[in-house]
XYZ file of C-alpha atoms in Angstrom:
191
model
C -119.235 -170.063 92.893
C -117.225 -173.263 93.218
C -117.897 -175.057 96.497
C -114.684 -176.691 97.607
C -112.781 -177.084 100.867
C -110.868 -173.767 100.651
C -114.046 -171.780 99.891
C -115.947 -173.658 102.625
C -113.249 -172.625 105.129
C -113.544 -169.006 103.967
C -117.335 -169.112 104.358
C -116.856 -170.628 107.823
C -114.732 -167.597 108.803
C -117.533 -165.284 107.697
C -120.140 -167.323 109.594
C -117.946 -167.148 112.725
C -118.055 -163.320 112.784
C -121.541 -162.963 114.341
C -120.684 -165.767 116.805
C -117.429 -163.977 117.681
C -119.221 -160.672 118.321
C -122.303 -162.301 119.849
C -120.291 -163.853 122.667
C -119.942 -160.403 124.229
C -123.690 -159.801 124.031
C -124.433 -162.725 126.340
C -125.228 -161.713 129.895
C -122.442 -161.774 132.453
C -124.584 -164.302 134.327
C -124.404 -166.671 131.358
C -120.657 -166.249 130.786
C -118.045 -164.408 132.808
C -116.010 -161.743 131.009
C -112.967 -164.030 131.287
C -114.870 -166.817 129.521
C -116.119 -164.409 126.862
C -112.536 -163.224 126.330
C -111.298 -166.809 126.008
C -114.048 -167.858 123.564
C -113.549 -164.749 121.397
C -109.775 -165.303 121.374
C -110.190 -168.930 120.330
C -112.637 -167.997 117.551
C -110.282 -165.291 116.255
C -107.260 -167.625 116.318
C -109.236 -170.384 114.567
C -110.274 -167.868 111.899
C -106.655 -166.749 111.452
C -105.450 -170.344 111.123
C -108.170 -171.217 108.607
C -107.144 -168.127 106.612
C -103.677 -169.585 106.159
C -105.031 -173.112 105.717
C -107.593 -172.275 103.000
C -104.935 -170.563 100.881
C -102.572 -173.488 101.316
C -105.288 -176.018 100.417
C -106.432 -174.012 97.400
C -102.910 -174.110 95.970
C -102.123 -177.698 97.050
C -105.396 -179.128 95.709
C -105.462 -176.964 92.597
C -108.741 -175.424 93.762
C -107.937 -171.763 93.321
C -110.770 -169.722 91.859
C -111.612 -166.124 91.093
C -114.415 -166.321 93.639
C -112.047 -167.630 96.314
C -109.522 -164.907 95.494
C -112.311 -162.349 95.999
C -113.910 -163.875 99.110
C -110.754 -164.664 101.093
C -109.577 -161.053 101.633
C -113.176 -159.964 102.270
C -113.469 -162.548 105.061
C -110.143 -161.411 106.530
C -111.062 -157.739 106.494
C -114.514 -158.393 107.984
C -113.053 -160.428 110.853
C -110.340 -157.845 111.608
C -112.828 -154.949 111.394
C -115.270 -156.778 113.699
C -112.471 -157.491 116.181
C -111.234 -153.894 116.158
C -114.725 -152.448 116.616
C -115.340 -154.900 119.445
C -112.028 -153.959 121.081
C -112.936 -150.261 120.825
C -116.298 -150.990 122.457
C -114.497 -152.877 125.233
C -112.094 -149.905 125.680
C -109.078 -152.036 124.800
C -108.134 -150.219 121.567
C -108.291 -146.515 120.854
C -110.868 -145.605 118.206
C -108.203 -143.733 116.210
C -106.194 -146.958 115.819
C -109.289 -148.800 114.571
C -110.120 -145.977 112.140
C -106.554 -145.980 110.770
C -106.472 -149.751 110.238
C -110.015 -150.114 108.864
C -109.692 -146.948 106.764
C -106.482 -148.236 105.214
C -108.159 -151.534 104.331
C -111.007 -149.749 102.577
C -108.633 -147.380 100.768
C -106.251 -150.076 99.558
C -109.098 -152.400 98.554
C -110.582 -149.613 96.423
C -107.144 -148.805 94.995
C -106.540 -152.461 94.101
C -109.943 -152.698 92.443
C -109.245 -149.577 90.380
C -105.718 -150.737 89.486
C -107.107 -154.101 88.345
C -109.694 -152.286 86.220
C -106.922 -150.384 84.406
C -104.774 -153.520 84.076
C -102.129 -152.548 86.632
C -102.900 -154.797 89.598
C -99.274 -155.969 89.797
C -98.318 -152.424 90.844
C -100.177 -152.856 94.139
C -99.509 -156.531 94.799
C -98.979 -157.418 98.457
C -95.627 -156.055 99.646
C -93.460 -157.154 102.576
C -94.520 -154.132 104.662
C -98.139 -155.220 104.197
C -97.254 -158.693 105.455
C -95.523 -157.189 108.497
C -98.631 -155.088 109.191
C -100.829 -158.171 109.001
C -98.519 -160.163 111.278
C -98.477 -157.384 113.901
C -102.250 -156.964 113.923
C -102.942 -160.706 113.896
C -100.653 -161.109 116.922
C -102.039 -158.049 118.739
C -105.750 -158.760 118.383
C -105.813 -162.134 120.200
C -103.702 -160.684 123.019
C -106.121 -157.789 123.433
C -109.121 -160.095 123.218
C -107.713 -162.433 125.873
C -106.988 -159.428 128.119
C -105.086 -161.321 130.833
C -101.496 -162.314 131.613
C -100.142 -165.571 130.181
C -97.157 -167.189 131.901
C -96.457 -163.905 133.663
C -96.440 -161.929 130.387
C -98.708 -158.880 130.298
C -100.666 -159.678 127.114
C -102.509 -156.353 127.271
C -99.239 -154.387 127.240
C -97.685 -156.506 124.497
C -100.921 -156.443 122.467
C -101.210 -152.675 122.867
C -97.633 -152.149 121.679
C -98.223 -154.470 118.718
C -101.488 -152.760 117.705
C -99.658 -149.407 117.664
C -96.883 -151.015 115.601
C -99.580 -152.409 113.291
C -101.127 -148.934 112.942
C -97.726 -147.462 112.061
C -97.105 -150.212 109.513
C -100.645 -149.659 108.234
C -99.849 -146.033 107.406
C -96.467 -146.977 105.959
C -97.943 -149.698 103.739
C -100.753 -147.404 102.603
C -98.166 -144.776 101.676
C -96.153 -147.415 99.835
C -99.139 -148.621 97.785
C -100.339 -145.093 97.027
C -96.818 -144.097 95.970
C -96.664 -147.110 93.628
C -100.040 -146.186 92.126
C -99.554 -142.408 92.017
C -98.127 -142.172 88.464
C -101.127 -144.056 87.122
C -103.556 -142.152 89.349
C -102.193 -138.847 88.047
C -102.165 -140.086 84.454
C -105.630 -141.684 84.439
C -107.220 -139.728 87.258
C -109.201 -137.578 84.850
C -110.558 -140.549 82.849
């Protein structure tokens, strides 16, 4: 495992997950719910920014690695899953939405692993619809975590709309990837 700046940023995102969740386990006497919301939102946004930044640095510094390519999406999926589960617990996201988004991540990760094993990983490379899904969920989650208006804009309403859009795009992107893989799944499914 090469230890470099991009991988250190990815590890930092993973280390932030228990801090992110733990904020809500502090007593209301220690931190108000508004403060908890603000801290969790900041942690999530910092994690999202470091996700972009570690990829940029890995390419710019020539520090890409197989380990980094493995760990980066794992860190992303763990942070998003933790945020969605937390939002369900806080009654800010419907459990069905969380199941759809997390279930898709598990399904597509398994599909990508299998496609790589049979030498066809390019067939399920990240598509534009997958990027749209990620953008919608990464915009929605901080709004739902913050859970208060900003400059007169109802962040809860906008975040709720975006998380439903993200769930729709999640199903669409899953269908897209499965459709791309289906010929190979049918051909090699019995192997």
